[in-house]
mmCIF file with all atom_site columns, C-alpha atoms in Angstrom:
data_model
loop_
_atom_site.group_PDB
_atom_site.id
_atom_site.type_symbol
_atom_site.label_atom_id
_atom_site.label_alt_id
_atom_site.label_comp_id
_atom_site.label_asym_id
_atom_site.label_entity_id
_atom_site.label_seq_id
_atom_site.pdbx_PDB_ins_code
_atom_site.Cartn_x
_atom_site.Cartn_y
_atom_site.Cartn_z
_atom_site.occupancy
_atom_site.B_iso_or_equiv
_atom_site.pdbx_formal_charge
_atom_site.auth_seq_id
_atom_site.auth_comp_id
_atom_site.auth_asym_id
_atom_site.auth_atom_id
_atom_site.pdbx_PDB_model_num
ATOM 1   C CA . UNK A 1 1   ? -64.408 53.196 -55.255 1.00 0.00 ? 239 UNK A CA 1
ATOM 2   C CA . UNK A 1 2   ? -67.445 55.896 -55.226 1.00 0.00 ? 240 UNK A CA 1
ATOM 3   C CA . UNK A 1 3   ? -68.081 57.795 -52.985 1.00 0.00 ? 241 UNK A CA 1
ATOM 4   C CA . UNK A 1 4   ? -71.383 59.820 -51.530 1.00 0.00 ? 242 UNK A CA 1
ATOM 5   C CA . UNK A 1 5   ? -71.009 62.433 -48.681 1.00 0.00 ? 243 UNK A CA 1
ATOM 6   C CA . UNK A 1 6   ? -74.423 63.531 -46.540 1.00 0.00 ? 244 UNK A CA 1
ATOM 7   C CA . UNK A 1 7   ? -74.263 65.999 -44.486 1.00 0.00 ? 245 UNK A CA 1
ATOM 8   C CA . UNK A 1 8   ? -77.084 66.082 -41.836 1.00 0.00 ? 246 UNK A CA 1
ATOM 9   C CA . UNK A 1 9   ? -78.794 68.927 -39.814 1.00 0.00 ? 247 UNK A CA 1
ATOM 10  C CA . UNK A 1 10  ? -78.713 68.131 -35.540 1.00 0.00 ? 248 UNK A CA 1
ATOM 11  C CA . UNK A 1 11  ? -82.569 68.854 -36.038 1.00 0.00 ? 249 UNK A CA 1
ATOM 12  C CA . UNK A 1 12  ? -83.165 65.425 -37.949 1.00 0.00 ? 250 UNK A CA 1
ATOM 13  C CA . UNK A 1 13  ? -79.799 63.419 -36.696 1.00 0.00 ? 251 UNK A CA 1
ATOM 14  C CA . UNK A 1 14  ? -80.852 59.782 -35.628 1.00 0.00 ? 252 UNK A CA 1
ATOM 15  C CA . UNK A 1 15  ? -79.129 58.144 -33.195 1.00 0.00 ? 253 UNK A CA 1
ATOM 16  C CA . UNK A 1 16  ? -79.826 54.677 -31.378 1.00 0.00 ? 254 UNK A CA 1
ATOM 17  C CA . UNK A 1 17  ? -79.719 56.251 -28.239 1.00 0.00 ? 255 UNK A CA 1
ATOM 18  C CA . UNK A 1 18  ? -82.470 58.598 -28.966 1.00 0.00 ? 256 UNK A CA 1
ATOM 19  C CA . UNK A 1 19  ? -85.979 57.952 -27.103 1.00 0.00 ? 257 UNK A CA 1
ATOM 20  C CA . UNK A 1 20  ? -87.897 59.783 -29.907 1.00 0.00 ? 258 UNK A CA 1
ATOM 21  C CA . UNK A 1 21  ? -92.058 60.275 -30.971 1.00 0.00 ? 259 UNK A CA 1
ATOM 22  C CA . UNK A 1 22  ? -92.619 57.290 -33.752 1.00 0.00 ? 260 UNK A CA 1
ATOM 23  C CA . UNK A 1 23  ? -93.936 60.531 -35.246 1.00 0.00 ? 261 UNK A CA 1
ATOM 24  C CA . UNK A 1 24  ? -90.595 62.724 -34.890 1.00 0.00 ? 262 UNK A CA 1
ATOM 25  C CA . UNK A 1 25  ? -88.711 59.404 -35.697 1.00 0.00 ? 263 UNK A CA 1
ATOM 26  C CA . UNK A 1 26  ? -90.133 58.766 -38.896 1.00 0.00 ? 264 UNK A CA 1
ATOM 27  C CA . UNK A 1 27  ? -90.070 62.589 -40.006 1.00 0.00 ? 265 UNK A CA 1
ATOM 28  C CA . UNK A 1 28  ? -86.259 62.690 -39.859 1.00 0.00 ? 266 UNK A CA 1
ATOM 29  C CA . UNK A 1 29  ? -85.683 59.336 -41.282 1.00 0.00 ? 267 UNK A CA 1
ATOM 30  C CA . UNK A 1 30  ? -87.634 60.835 -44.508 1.00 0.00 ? 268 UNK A CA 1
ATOM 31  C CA . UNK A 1 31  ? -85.699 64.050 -44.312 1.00 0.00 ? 269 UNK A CA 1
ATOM 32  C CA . UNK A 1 32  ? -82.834 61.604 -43.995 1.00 0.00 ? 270 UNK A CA 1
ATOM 33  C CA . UNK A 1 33  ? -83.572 59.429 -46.889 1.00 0.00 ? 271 UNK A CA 1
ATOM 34  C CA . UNK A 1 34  ? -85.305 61.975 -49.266 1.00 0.00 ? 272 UNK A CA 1
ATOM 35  C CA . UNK A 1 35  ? -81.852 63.988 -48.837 1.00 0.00 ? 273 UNK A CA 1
ATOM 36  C CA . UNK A 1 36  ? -79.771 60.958 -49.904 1.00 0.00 ? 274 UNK A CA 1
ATOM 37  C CA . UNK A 1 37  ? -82.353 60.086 -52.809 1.00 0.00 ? 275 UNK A CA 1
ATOM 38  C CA . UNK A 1 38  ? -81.907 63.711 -54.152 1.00 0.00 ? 276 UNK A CA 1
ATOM 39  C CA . UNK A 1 39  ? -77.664 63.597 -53.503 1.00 0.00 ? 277 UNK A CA 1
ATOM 40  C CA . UNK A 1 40  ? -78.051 60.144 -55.519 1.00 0.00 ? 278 UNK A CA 1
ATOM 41  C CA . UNK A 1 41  ? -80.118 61.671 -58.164 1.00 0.00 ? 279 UNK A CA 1
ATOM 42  C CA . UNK A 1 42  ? -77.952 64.695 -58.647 1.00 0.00 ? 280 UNK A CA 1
ATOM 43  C CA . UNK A 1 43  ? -74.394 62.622 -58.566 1.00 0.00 ? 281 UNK A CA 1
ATOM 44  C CA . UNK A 1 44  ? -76.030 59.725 -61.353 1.00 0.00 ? 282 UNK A CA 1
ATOM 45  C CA . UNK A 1 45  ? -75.356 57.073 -58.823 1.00 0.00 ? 283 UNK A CA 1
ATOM 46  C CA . UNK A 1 46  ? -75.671 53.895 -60.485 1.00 0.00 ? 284 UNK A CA 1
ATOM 47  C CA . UNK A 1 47  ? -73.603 51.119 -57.889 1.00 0.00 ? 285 UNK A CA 1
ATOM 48  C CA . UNK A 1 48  ? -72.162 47.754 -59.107 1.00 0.00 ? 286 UNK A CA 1
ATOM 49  C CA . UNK A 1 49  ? -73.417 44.846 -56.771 1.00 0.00 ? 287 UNK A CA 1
ATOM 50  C CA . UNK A 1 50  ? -72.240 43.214 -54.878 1.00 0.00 ? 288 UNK A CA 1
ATOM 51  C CA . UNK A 1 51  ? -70.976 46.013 -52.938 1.00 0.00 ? 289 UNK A CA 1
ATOM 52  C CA . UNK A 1 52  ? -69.449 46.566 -49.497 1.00 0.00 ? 290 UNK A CA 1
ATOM 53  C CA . UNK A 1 53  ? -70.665 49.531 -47.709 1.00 0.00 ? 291 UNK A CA 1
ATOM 54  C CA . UNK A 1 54  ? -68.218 51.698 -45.159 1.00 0.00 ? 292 UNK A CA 1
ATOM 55  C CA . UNK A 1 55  ? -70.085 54.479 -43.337 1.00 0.00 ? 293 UNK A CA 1
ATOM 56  C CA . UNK A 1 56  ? -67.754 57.234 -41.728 1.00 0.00 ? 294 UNK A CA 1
ATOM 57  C CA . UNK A 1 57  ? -69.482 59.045 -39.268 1.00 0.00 ? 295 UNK A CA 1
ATOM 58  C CA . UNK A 1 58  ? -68.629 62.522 -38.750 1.00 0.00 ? 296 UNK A CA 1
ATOM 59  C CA . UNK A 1 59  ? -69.352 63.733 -35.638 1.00 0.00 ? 297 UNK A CA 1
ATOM 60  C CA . UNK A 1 60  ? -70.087 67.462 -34.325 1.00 0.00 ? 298 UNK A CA 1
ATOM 61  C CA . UNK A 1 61  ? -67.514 67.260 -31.684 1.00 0.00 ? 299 UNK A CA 1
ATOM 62  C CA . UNK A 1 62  ? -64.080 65.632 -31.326 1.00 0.00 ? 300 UNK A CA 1
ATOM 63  C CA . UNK A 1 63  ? -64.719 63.478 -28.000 1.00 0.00 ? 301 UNK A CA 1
ATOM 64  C CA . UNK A 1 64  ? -66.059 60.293 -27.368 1.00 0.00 ? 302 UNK A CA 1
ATOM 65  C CA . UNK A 1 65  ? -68.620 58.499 -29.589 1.00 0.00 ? 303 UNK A CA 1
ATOM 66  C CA . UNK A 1 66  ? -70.165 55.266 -30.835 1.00 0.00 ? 304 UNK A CA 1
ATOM 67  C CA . UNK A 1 67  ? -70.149 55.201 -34.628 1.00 0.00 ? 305 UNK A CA 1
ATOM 68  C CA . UNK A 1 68  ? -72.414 52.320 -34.671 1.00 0.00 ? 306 UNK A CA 1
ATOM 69  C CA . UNK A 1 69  ? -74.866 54.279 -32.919 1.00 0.00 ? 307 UNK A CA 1
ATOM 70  C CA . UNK A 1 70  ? -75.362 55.830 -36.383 1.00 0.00 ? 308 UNK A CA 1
ATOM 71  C CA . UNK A 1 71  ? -77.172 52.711 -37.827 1.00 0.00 ? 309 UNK A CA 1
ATOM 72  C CA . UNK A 1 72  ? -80.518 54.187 -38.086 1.00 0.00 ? 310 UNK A CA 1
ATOM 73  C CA . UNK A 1 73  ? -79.221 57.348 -40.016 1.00 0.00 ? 311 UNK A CA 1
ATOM 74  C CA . UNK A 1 74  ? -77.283 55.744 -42.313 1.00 0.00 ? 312 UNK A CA 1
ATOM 75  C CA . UNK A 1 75  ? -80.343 52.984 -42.907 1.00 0.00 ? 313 UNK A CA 1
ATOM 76  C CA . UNK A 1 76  ? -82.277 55.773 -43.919 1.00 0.00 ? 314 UNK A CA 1
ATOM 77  C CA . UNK A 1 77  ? -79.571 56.973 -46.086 1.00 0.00 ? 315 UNK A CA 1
ATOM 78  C CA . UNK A 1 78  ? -79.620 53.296 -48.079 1.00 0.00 ? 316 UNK A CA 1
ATOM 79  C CA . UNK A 1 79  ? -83.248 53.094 -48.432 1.00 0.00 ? 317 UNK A CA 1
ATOM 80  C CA . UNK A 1 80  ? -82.881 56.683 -50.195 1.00 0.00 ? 318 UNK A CA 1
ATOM 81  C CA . UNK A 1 81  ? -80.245 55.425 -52.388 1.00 0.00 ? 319 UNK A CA 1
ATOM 82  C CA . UNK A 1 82  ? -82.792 52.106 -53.217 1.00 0.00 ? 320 UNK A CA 1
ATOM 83  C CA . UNK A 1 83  ? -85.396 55.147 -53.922 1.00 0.00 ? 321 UNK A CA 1
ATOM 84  C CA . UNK A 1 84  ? -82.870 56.782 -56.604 1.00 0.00 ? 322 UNK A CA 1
ATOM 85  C CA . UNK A 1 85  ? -82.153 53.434 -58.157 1.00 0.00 ? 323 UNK A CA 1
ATOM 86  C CA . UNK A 1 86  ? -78.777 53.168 -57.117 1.00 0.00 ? 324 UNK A CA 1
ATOM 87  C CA . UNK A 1 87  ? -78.997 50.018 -56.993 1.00 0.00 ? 325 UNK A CA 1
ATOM 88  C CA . UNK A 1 88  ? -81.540 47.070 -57.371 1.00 0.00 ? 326 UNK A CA 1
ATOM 89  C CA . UNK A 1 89  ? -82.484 46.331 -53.219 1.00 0.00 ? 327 UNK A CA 1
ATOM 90  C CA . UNK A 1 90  ? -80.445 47.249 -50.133 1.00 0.00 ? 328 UNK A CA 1
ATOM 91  C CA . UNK A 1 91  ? -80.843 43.672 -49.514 1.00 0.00 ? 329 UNK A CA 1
ATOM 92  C CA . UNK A 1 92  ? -77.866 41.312 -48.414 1.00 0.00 ? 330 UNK A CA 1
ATOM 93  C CA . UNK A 1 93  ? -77.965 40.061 -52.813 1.00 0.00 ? 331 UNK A CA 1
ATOM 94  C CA . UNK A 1 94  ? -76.404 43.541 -53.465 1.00 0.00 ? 332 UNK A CA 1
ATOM 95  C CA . UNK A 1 95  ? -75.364 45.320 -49.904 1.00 0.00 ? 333 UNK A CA 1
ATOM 96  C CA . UNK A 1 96  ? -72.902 43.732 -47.464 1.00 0.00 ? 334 UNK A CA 1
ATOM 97  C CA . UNK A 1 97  ? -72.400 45.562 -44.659 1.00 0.00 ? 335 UNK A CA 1
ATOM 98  C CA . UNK A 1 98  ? -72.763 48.457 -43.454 1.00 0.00 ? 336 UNK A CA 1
ATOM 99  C CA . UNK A 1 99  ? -69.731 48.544 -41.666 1.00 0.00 ? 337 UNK A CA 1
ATOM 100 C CA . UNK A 1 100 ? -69.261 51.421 -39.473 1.00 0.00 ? 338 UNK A CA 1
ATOM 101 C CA . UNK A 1 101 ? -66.197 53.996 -38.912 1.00 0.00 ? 339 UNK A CA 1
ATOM 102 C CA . UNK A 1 102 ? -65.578 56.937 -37.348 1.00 0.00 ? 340 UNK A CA 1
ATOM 103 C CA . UNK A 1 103 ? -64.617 59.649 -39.740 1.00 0.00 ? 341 UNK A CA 1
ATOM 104 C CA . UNK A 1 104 ? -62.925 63.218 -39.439 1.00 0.00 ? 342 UNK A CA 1
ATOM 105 C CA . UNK A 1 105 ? -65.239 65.644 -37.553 1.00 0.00 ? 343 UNK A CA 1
ATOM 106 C CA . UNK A 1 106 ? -67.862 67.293 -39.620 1.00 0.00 ? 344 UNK A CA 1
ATOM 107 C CA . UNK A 1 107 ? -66.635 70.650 -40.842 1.00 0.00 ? 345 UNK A CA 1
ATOM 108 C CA . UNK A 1 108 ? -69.732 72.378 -40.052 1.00 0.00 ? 346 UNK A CA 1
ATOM 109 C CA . UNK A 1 109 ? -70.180 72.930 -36.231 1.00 0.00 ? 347 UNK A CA 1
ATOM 110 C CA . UNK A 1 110 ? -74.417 71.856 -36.451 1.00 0.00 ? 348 UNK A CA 1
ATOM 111 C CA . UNK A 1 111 ? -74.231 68.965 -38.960 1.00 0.00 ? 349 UNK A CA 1
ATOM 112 C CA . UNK A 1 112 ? -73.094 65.638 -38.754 1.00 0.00 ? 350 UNK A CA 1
ATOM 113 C CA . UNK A 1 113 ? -72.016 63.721 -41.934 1.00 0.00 ? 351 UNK A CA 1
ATOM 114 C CA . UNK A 1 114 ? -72.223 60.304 -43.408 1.00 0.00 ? 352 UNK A CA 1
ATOM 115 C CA . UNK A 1 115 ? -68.992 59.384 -45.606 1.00 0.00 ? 353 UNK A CA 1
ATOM 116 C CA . UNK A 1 116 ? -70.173 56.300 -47.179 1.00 0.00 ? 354 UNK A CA 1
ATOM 117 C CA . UNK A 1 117 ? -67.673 54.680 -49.632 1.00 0.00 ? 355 UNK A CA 1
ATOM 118 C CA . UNK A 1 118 ? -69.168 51.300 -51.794 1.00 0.00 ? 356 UNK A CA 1
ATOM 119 C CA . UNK A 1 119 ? -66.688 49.318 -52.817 1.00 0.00 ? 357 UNK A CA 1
ATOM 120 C CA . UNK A 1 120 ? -66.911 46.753 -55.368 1.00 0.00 ? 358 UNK A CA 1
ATOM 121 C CA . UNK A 1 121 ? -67.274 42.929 -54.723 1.00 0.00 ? 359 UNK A CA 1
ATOM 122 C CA . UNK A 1 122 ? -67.572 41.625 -57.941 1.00 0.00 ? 360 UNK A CA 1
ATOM 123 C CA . UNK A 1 123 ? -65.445 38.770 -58.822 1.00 0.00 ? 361 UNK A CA 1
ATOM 124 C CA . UNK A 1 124 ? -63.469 39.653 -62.165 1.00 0.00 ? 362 UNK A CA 1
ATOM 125 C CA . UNK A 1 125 ? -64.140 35.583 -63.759 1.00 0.00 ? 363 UNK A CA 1
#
């Protein structure tokens, strides 16, 4: 199983509970997705497909939350993996999934994170 780990500023966190500017919107979905392209790029993420994508979401606090809520983030974070060549499309061929989790709170007090594991699919005959 890899593994890639974003961690996320509150200043460009999406949410799909957030009433946001198209404009402000689409600037933190590329901060989002230019951060995951460059994490990709760095780690020499090259992903078998099919694979199943789990997003933990790491909240700021320990209370209540919706990790599903989280969908627009972490789509931003698999079109920047498509960007780095991760893998071919993020396209239901190679992604299934996302399916969403709630993960440990984020260690740093004004960032949320995005745990995603990819786990292969391929059939071994």
């Amino acid at each position: 199983m890899t593994e890639l780990i974003v961690d996320i500023h509150k200043a460009y966190w999406i949410s799909d509970n957030d009433r946001l500017y198209w404009a402000a919107l689409a600037k933190r979905k590329k901060h989002i997705r230019q951060l995951t392209h460059y994490l990709a790029k760095q780690q020499k993420l090259i992903l078998p497909t099919p694979v199943l994508v789990v997003a933990e979401i790491g909240f700021r606090t320990g209370g209540r939350a919706d990790p599903g809520n989280a969908s627009l983030a972490v789509k931003a974070a698999l079109d920047g993996l498509t960007d780095a060549g991760a893998w071919p499309d993020d396209d239901s061929r190679h992604v299934i999934g996302p399916d969403y989790r709630r993960g440990p709170k984020a260690p740093v007090k004004d960032r949320y994170r995005i745990h995603l594991k990819f786990i292969d699919q391929r059939v071994p005959f």
